[in-house]
mmCIF file of C-alpha atoms in Angstrom:
data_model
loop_
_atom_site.group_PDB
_atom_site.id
_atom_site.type_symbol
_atom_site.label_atom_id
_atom_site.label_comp_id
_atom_site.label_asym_id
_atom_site.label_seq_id
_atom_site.Cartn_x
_atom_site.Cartn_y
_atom_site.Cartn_z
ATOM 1 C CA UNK A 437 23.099 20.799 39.903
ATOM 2 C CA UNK A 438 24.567 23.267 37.253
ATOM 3 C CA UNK A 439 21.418 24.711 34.455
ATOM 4 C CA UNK A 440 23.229 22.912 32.181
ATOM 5 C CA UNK A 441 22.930 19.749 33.513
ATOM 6 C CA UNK A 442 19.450 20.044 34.241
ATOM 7 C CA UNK A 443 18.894 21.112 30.886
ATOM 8 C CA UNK A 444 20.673 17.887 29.400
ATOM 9 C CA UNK A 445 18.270 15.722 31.837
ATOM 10 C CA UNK A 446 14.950 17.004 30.289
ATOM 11 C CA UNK A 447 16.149 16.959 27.043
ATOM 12 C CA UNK A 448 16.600 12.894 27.779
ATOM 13 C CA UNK A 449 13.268 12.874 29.078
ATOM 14 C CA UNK A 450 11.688 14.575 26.124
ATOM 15 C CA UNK A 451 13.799 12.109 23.884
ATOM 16 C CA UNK A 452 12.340 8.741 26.171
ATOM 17 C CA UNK A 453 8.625 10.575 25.568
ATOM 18 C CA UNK A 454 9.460 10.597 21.874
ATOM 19 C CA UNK A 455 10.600 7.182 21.546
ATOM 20 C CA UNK A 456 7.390 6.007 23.488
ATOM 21 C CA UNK A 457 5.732 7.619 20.539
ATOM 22 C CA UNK A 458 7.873 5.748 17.652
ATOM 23 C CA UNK A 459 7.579 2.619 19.318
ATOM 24 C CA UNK A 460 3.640 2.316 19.003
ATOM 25 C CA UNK A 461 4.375 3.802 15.328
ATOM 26 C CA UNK A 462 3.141 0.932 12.425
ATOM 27 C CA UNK A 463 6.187 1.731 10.652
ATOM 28 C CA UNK A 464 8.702 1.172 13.057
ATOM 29 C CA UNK A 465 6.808 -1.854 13.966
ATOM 30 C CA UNK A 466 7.011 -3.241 10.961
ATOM 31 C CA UNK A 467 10.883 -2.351 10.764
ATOM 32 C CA UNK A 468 12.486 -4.853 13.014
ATOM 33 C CA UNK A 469 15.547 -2.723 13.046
ATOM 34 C CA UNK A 470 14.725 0.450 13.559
ATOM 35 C CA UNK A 471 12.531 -1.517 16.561
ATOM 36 C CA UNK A 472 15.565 -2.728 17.873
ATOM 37 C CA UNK A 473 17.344 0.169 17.902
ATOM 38 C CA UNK A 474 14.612 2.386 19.949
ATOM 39 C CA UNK A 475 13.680 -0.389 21.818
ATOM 40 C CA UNK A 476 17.321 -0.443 23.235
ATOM 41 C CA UNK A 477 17.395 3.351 23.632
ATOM 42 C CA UNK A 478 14.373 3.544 25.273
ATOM 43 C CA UNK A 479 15.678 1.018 27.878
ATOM 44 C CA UNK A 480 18.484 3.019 28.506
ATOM 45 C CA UNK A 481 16.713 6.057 28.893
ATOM 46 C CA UNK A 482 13.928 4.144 31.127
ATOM 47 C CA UNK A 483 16.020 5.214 34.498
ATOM 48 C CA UNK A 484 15.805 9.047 33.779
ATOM 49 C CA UNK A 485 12.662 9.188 33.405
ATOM 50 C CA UNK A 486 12.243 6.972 36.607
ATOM 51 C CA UNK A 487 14.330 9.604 38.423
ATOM 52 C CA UNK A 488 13.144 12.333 37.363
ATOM 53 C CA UNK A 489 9.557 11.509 38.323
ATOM 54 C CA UNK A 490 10.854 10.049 42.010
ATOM 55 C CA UNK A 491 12.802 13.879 41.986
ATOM 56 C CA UNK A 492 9.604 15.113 41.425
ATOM 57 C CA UNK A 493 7.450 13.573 44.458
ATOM 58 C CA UNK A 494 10.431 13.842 46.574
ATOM 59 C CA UNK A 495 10.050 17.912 45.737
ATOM 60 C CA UNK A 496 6.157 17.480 46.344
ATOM 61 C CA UNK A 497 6.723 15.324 49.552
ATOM 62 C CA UNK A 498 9.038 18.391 50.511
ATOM 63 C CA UNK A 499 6.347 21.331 49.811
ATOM 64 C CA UNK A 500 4.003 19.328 52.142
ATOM 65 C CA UNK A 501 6.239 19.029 55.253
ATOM 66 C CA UNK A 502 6.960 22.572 54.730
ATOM 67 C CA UNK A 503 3.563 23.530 54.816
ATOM 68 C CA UNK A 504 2.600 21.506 57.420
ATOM 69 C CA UNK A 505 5.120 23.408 59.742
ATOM 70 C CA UNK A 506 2.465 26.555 60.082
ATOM 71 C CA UNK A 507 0.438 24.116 62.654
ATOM 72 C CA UNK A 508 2.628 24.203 65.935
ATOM 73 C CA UNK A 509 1.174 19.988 66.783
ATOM 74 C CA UNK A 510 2.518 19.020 63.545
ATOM 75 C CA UNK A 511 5.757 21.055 63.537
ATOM 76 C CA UNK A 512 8.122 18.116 64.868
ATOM 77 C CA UNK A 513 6.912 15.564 62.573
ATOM 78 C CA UNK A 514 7.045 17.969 59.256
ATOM 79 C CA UNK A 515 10.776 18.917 60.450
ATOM 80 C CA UNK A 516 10.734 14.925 59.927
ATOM 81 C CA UNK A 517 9.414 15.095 56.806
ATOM 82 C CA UNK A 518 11.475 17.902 55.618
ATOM 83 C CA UNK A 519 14.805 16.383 56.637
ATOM 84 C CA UNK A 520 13.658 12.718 54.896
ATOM 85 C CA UNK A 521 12.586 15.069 51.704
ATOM 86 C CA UNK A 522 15.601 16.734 51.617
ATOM 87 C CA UNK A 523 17.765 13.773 52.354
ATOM 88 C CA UNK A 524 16.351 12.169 49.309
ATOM 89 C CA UNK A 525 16.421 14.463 46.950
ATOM 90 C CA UNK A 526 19.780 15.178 47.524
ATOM 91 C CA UNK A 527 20.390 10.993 46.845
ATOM 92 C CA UNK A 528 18.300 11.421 43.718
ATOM 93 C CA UNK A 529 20.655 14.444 42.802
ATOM 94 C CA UNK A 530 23.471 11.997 42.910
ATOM 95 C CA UNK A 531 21.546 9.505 41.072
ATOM 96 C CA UNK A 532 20.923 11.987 38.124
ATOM 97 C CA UNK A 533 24.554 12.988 37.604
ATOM 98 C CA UNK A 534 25.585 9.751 36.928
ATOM 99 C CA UNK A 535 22.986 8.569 34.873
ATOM 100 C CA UNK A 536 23.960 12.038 32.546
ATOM 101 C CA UNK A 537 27.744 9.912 32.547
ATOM 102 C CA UNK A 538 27.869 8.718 28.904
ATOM 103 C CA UNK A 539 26.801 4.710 28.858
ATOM 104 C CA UNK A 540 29.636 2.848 27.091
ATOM 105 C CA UNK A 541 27.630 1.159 24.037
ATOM 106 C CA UNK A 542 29.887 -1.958 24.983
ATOM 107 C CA UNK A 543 29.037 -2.630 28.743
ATOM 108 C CA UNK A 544 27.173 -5.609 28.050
ATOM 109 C CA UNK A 545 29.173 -7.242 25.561
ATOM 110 C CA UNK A 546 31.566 -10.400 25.938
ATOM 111 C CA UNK A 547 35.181 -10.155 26.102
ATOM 112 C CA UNK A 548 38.643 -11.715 24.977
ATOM 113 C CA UNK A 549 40.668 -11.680 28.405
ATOM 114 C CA UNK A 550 44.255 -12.147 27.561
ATOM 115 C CA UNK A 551 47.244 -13.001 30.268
ATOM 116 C CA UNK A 552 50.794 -13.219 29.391
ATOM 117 C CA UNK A 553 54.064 -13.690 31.482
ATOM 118 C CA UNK A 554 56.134 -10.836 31.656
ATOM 119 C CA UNK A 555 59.382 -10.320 33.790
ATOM 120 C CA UNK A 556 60.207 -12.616 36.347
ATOM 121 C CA UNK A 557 60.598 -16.506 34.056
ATOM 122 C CA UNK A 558 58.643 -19.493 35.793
ATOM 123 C CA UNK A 559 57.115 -16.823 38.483
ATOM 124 C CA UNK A 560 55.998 -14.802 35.800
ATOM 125 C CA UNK A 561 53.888 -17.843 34.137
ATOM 126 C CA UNK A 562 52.829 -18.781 37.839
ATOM 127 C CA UNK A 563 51.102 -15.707 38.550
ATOM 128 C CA UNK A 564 49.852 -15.743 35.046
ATOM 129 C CA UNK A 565 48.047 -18.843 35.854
ATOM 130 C CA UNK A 566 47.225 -17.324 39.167
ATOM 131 C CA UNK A 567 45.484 -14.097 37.406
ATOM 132 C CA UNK A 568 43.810 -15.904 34.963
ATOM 133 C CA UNK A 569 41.921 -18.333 37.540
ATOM 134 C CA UNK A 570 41.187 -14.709 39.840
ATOM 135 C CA UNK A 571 39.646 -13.789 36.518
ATOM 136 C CA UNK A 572 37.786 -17.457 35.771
ATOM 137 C CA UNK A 573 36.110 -17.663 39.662
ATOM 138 C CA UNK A 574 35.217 -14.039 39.314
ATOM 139 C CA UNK A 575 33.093 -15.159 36.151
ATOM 140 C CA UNK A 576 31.719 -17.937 37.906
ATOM 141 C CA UNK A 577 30.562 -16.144 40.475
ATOM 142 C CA UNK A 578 28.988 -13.617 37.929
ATOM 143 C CA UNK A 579 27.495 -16.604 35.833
ATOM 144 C CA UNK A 580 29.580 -16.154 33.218
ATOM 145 C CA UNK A 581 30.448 -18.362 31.018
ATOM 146 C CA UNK A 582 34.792 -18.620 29.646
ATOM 147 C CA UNK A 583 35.858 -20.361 27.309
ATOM 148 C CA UNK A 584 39.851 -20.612 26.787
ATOM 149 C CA UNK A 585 41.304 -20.477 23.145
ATOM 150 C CA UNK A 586 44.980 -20.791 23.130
ATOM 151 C CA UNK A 587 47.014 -21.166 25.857
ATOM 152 C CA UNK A 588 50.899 -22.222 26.384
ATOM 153 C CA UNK A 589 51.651 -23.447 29.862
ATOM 154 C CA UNK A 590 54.566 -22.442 31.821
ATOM 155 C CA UNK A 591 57.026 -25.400 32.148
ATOM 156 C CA UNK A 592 56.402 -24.770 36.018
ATOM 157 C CA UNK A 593 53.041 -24.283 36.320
ATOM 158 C CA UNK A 594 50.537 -21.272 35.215
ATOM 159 C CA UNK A 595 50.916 -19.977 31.712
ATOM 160 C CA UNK A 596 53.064 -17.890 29.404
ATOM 161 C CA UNK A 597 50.241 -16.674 27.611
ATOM 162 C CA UNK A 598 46.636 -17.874 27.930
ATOM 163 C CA UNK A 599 43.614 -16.905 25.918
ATOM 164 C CA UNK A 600 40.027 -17.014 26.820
ATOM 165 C CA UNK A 601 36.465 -15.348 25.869
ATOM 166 C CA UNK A 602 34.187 -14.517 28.884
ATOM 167 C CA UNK A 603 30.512 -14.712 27.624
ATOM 168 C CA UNK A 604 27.729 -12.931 29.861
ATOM 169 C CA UNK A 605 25.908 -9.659 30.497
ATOM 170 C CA UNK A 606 27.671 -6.710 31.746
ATOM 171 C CA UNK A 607 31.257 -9.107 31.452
ATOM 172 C CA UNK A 608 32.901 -5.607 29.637
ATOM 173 C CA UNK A 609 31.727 -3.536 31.995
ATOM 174 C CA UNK A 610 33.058 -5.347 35.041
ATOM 175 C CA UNK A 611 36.082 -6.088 33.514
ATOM 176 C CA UNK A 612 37.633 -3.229 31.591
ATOM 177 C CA UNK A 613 39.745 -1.645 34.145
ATOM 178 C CA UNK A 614 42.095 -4.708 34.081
ATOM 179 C CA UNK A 615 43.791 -4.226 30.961
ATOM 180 C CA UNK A 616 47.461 -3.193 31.861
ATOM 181 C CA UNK A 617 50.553 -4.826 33.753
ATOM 182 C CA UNK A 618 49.885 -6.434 37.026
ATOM 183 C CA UNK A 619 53.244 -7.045 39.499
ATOM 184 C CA UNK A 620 53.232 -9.702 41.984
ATOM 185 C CA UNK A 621 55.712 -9.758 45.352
ATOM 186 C CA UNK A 622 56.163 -12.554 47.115
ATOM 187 C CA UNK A 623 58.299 -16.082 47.983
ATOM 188 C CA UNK A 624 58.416 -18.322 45.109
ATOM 189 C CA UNK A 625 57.995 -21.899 45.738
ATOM 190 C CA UNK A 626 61.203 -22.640 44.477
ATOM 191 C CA UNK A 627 63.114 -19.723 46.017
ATOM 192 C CA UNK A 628 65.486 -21.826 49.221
ATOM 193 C CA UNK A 629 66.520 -18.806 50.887
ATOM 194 C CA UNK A 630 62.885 -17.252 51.532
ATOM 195 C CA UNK A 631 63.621 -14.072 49.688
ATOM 196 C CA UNK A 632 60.712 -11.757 47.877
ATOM 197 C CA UNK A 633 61.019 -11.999 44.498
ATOM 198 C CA UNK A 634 59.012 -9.492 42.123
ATOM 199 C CA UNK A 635 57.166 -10.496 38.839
ATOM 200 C CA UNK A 636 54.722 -9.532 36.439
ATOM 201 C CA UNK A 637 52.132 -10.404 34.173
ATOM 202 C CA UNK A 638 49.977 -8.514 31.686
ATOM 203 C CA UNK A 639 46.353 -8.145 31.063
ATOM 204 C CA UNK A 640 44.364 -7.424 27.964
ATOM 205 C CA UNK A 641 40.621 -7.259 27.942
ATOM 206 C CA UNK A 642 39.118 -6.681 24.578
ATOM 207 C CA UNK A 643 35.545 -6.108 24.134
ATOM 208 C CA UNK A 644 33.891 -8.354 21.435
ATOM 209 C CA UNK A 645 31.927 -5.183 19.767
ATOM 210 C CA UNK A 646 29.287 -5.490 17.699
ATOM 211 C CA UNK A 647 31.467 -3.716 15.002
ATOM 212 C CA UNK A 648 33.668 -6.181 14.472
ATOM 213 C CA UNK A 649 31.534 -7.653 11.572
ATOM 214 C CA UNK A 650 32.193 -4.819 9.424
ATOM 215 C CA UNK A 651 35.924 -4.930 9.776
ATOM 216 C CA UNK A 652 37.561 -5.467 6.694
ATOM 217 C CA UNK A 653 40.490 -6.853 6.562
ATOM 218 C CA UNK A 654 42.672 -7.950 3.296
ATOM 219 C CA UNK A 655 43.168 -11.798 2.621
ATOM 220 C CA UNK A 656 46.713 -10.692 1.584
ATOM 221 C CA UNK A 657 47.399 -8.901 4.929
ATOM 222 C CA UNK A 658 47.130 -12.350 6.735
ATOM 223 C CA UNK A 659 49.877 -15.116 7.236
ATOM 224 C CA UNK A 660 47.636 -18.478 8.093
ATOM 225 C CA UNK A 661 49.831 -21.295 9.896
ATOM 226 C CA UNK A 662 47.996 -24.812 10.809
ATOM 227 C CA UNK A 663 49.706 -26.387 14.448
ATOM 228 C CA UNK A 664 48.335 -29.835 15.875
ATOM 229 C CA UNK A 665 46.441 -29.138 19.253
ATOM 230 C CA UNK A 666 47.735 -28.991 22.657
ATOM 231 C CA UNK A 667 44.972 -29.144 25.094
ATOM 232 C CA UNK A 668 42.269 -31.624 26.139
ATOM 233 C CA UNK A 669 40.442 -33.648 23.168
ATOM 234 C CA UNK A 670 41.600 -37.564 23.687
ATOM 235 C CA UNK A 671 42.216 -39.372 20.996
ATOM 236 C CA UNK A 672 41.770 -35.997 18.323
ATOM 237 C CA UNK A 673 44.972 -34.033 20.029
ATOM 238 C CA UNK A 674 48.436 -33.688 18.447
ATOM 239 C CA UNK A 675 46.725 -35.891 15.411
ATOM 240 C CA UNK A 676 45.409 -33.701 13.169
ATOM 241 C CA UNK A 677 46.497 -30.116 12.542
ATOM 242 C CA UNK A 678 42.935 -28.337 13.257
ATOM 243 C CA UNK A 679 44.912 -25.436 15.516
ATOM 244 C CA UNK A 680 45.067 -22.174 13.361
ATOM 245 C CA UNK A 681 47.421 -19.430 13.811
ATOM 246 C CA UNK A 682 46.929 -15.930 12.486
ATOM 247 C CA UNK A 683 49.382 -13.474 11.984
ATOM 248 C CA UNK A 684 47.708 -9.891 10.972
ATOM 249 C CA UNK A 685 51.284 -9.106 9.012
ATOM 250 C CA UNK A 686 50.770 -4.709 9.001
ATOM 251 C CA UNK A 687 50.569 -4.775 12.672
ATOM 252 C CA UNK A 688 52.079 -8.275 13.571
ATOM 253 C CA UNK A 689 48.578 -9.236 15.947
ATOM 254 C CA UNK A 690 48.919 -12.622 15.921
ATOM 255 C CA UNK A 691 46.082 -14.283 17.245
ATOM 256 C CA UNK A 692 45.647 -18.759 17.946
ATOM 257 C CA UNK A 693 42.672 -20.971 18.156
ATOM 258 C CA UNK A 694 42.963 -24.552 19.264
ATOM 259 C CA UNK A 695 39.529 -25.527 21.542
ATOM 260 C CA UNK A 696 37.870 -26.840 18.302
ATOM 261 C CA UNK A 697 38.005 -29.756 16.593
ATOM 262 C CA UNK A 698 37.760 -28.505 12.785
ATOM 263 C CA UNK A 699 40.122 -26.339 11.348
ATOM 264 C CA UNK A 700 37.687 -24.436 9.676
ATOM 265 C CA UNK A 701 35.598 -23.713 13.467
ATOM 266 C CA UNK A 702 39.473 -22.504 15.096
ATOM 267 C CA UNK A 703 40.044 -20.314 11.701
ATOM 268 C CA UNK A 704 36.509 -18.746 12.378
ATOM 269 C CA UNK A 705 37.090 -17.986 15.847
ATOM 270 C CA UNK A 706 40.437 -16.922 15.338
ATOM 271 C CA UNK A 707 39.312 -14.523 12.970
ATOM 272 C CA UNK A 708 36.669 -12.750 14.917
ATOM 273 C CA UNK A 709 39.323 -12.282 17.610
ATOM 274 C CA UNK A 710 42.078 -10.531 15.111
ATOM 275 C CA UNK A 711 39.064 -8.075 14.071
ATOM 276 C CA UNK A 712 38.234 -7.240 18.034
ATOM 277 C CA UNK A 713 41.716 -6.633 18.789
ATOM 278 C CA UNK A 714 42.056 -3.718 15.558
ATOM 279 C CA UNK A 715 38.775 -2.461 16.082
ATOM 280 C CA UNK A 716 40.370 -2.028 19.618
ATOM 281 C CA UNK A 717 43.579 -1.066 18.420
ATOM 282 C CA UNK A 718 42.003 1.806 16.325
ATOM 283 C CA UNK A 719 39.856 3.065 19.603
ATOM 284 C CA UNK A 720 42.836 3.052 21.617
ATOM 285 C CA UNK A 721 44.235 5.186 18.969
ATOM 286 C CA UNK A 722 41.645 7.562 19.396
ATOM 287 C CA UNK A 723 41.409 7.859 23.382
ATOM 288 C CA UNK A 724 44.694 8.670 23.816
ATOM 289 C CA UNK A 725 44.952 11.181 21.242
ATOM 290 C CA UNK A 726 41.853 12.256 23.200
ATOM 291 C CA UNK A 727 42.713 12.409 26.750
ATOM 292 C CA UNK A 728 46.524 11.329 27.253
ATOM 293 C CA UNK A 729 46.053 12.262 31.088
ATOM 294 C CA UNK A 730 42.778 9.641 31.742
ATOM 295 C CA UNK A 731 43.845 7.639 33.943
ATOM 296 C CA UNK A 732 41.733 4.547 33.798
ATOM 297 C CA UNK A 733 42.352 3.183 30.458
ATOM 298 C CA UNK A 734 39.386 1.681 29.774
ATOM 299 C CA UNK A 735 39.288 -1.134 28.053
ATOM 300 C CA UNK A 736 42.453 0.218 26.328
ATOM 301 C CA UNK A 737 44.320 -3.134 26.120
ATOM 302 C CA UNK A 738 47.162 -1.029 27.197
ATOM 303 C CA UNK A 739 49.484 -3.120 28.433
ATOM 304 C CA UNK A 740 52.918 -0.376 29.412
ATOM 305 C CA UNK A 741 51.057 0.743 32.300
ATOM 306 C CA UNK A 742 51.794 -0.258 35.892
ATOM 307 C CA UNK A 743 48.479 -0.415 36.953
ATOM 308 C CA UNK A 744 48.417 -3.058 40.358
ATOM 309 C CA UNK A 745 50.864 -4.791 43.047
ATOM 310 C CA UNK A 746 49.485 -7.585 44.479
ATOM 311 C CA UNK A 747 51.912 -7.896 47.599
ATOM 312 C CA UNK A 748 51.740 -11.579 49.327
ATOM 313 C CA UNK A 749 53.941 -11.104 52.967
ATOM 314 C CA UNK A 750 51.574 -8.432 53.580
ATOM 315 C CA UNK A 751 48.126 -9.586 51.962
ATOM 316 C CA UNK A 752 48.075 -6.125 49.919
ATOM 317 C CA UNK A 753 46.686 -4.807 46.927
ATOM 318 C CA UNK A 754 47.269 -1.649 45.877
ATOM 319 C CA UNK A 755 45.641 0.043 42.772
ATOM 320 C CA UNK A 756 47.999 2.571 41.546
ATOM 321 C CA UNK A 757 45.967 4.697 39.370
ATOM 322 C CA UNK A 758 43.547 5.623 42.277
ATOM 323 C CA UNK A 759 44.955 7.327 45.299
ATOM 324 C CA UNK A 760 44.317 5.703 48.675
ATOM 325 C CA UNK A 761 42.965 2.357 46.621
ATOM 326 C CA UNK A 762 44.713 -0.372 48.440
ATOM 327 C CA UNK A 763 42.966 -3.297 50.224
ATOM 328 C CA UNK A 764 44.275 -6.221 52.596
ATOM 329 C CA UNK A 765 42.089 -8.574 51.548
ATOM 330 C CA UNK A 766 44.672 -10.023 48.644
ATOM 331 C CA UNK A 767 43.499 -13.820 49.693
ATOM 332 C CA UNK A 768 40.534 -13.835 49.077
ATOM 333 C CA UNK A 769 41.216 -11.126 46.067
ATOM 334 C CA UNK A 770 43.133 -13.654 44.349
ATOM 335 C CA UNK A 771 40.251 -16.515 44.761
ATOM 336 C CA UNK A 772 37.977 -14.479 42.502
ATOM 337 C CA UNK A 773 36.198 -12.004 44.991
ATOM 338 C CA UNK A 774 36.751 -8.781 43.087
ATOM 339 C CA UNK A 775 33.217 -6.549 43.942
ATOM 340 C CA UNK A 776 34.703 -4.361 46.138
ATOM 341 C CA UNK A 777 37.816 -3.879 43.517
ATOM 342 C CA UNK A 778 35.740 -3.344 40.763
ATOM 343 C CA UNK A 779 32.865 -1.279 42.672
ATOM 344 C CA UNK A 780 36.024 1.106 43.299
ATOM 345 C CA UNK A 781 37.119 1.509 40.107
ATOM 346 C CA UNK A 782 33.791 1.593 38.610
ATOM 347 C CA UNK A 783 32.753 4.689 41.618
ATOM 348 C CA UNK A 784 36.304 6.801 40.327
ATOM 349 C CA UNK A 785 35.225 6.090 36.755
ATOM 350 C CA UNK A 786 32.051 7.487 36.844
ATOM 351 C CA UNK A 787 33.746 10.528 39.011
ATOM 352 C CA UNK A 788 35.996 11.341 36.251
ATOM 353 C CA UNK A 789 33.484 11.361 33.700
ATOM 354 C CA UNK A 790 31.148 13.845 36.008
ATOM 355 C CA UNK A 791 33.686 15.908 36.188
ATOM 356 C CA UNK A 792 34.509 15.945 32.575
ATOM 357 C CA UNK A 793 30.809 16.421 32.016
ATOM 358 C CA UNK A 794 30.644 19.545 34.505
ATOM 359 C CA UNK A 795 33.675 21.014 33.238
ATOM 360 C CA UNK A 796 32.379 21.017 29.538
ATOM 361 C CA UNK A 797 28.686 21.765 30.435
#
């Protein structure tokens, strides 16, 4: 590990020692804050501190084999030793350059996952629908809980654009690779002569930040529409116009709400959507002024990009921002069971950032 590095590690370790100290402090006890705020640092900084001291009896463990090799009856079992030792602080080396990766602040926070139709008419929609239930078992199977907003169903099944917030720890952090366009090949149901047809849908993931409460935005800069309901609700549905539609008129985000039954409840929800998406909009901004060559936008919500093929004949998926990332597994892909997808994408991310962090160090 560069000096640098290892430099950067102890100063985190000082920094976890000093917030041990502030914690027990009467005044930061008594400001629930300030509490808060080291409370959550000191959690984050909780697994250097763990490493670093499991580096440290790993280097012990090592000086003890060693010196155990100077008695020829223990020689064979301190080359054990040694080899385990070194074996494991190597690992913990590992270990210690990614935790140095910088922690996005909004890994744990819910998301707005948005799916639209693109090229391709009623196959579009269909694999629209077909992404957005991926998406919906994946967050079952993570405990998640998603909750759709809008959504305008394809007149052949799936969806031209669908709207939904996935609530549940870590959601952002699985999820934001996904934002980009998605192409399907394969057979439509309603293509006679059998040929492959290809389509595509987009993906937006938008992190609900904690920032978005202090986004200001002017009354005049909004166009507010009222529609009646299209989705489940019985008797309430297509009766009264509680839908709200939002049109953010200096950009032309237009953002729906329809899953409640007051107008007032679909306006509120609405509204903290518009602010996530130009809080967003002014980060994406940023990164790509930043680093126009990264090439996992994270969380970006850019939607140009050609980031996956999900190829049917051949039960392919291939990730085409990370070379050699394609997996035959697309059936059981589709049905929700993304680990190994996102594991990937998470391992290159982390790579990227290393070497950013190496390169700068």
């Amino acid at each position: 590990m560069l000096p640098s590095l290892r430099r950067k590690l102890e100063a985190l370790a000082e920094r976890r020692e000093e917030l041990e100290r502030l914690l027990a402090d009467p005044s930061v006890l008594g400001d629930n804050q300030r509490f808060r705020d080291y409370s959550r640092e000191f959690a984050q900084l909780e697994p250097v501190s763990a490493a670093l001291a499991a580096e440290a009896q790993a280097k012990r463990d090592l000086d003890a084999a060693q010196a155990m090799r100077d008695d020829p009856e223990l020689r064979e079992l301190a080359d054990e030793e040694i080899e385990a030792a070194q074996a494991r602080l190597a690992q913990l080396e590992d270990e210690l350059s990614l935790l140095l990766v910088p922690k996005d602040a909004r890994d744990d926070a819910n998301l707005f996952l948005e799916v639209r139709a693109g090229t391709g008419g009623d196959e579009a929609a269909i694999f629209a629908g077909d992404l957005f239930r991926m998406y919906a078992r994946y967050a079952e199977r993570q405990g998640w809980k998603v909750e759709v907003e809008s959504d305008n169903p394809g007149e052949h099944g799936g969806y031209k654009e669908i709207v939904a917030k996935v609530s549940g720890r870590g959601a952002f952090a699985k999820l934001k690779f996904e934002s980009g366009t998605h192409r399907v090949q394969r057979v439509p149901e309603t293509e006679s002569q059998g040929r492959i047809h290809t389509s595509a849908a987009t993906v937006a993931i938008i992190p609900e930040d904690e920032a978005v409460d202090e986004v200001a935005i002017n009354p005049a800069d909004l166009k507010i529409d009222t529609f009646r309901s299209s989705g489940a609700g019985g008797q309430h549905v297509n009766k009264t116009e509680s839908a709200i539609r939002i049109t953010h008129v200096p950009t032309g985000i237009v953002v729906e709400n329809q899953t409640e039954r007051s107008q007032h409840a679909n306006r509120e929800r609405a509204m903290k959507r518009l602010k996530a998406q130009l809080l967003e909009a002014e980060r994406s901004k940023q990164l790509a002024a930043q680093a126009e060559t990264r090439r996992l936008q994270v969380g970006s919500g850019d939607r140009s990009q050609r980031i996956r093929t999900y190829n049917f004949p051949q039960g392919r998926i291939t990730d085409h921002r990370v070379e050699g990332l394609t997996l035959y597994d697309l059936p059981n892909i589709i049905q929700g069971d993304l680990d190994e997808l996102v594991d990937r994408l998470t391992r290159e991310y982390q790579a990227d950032e290393l070497a950013r962090l190496t390169t700068n160090a």
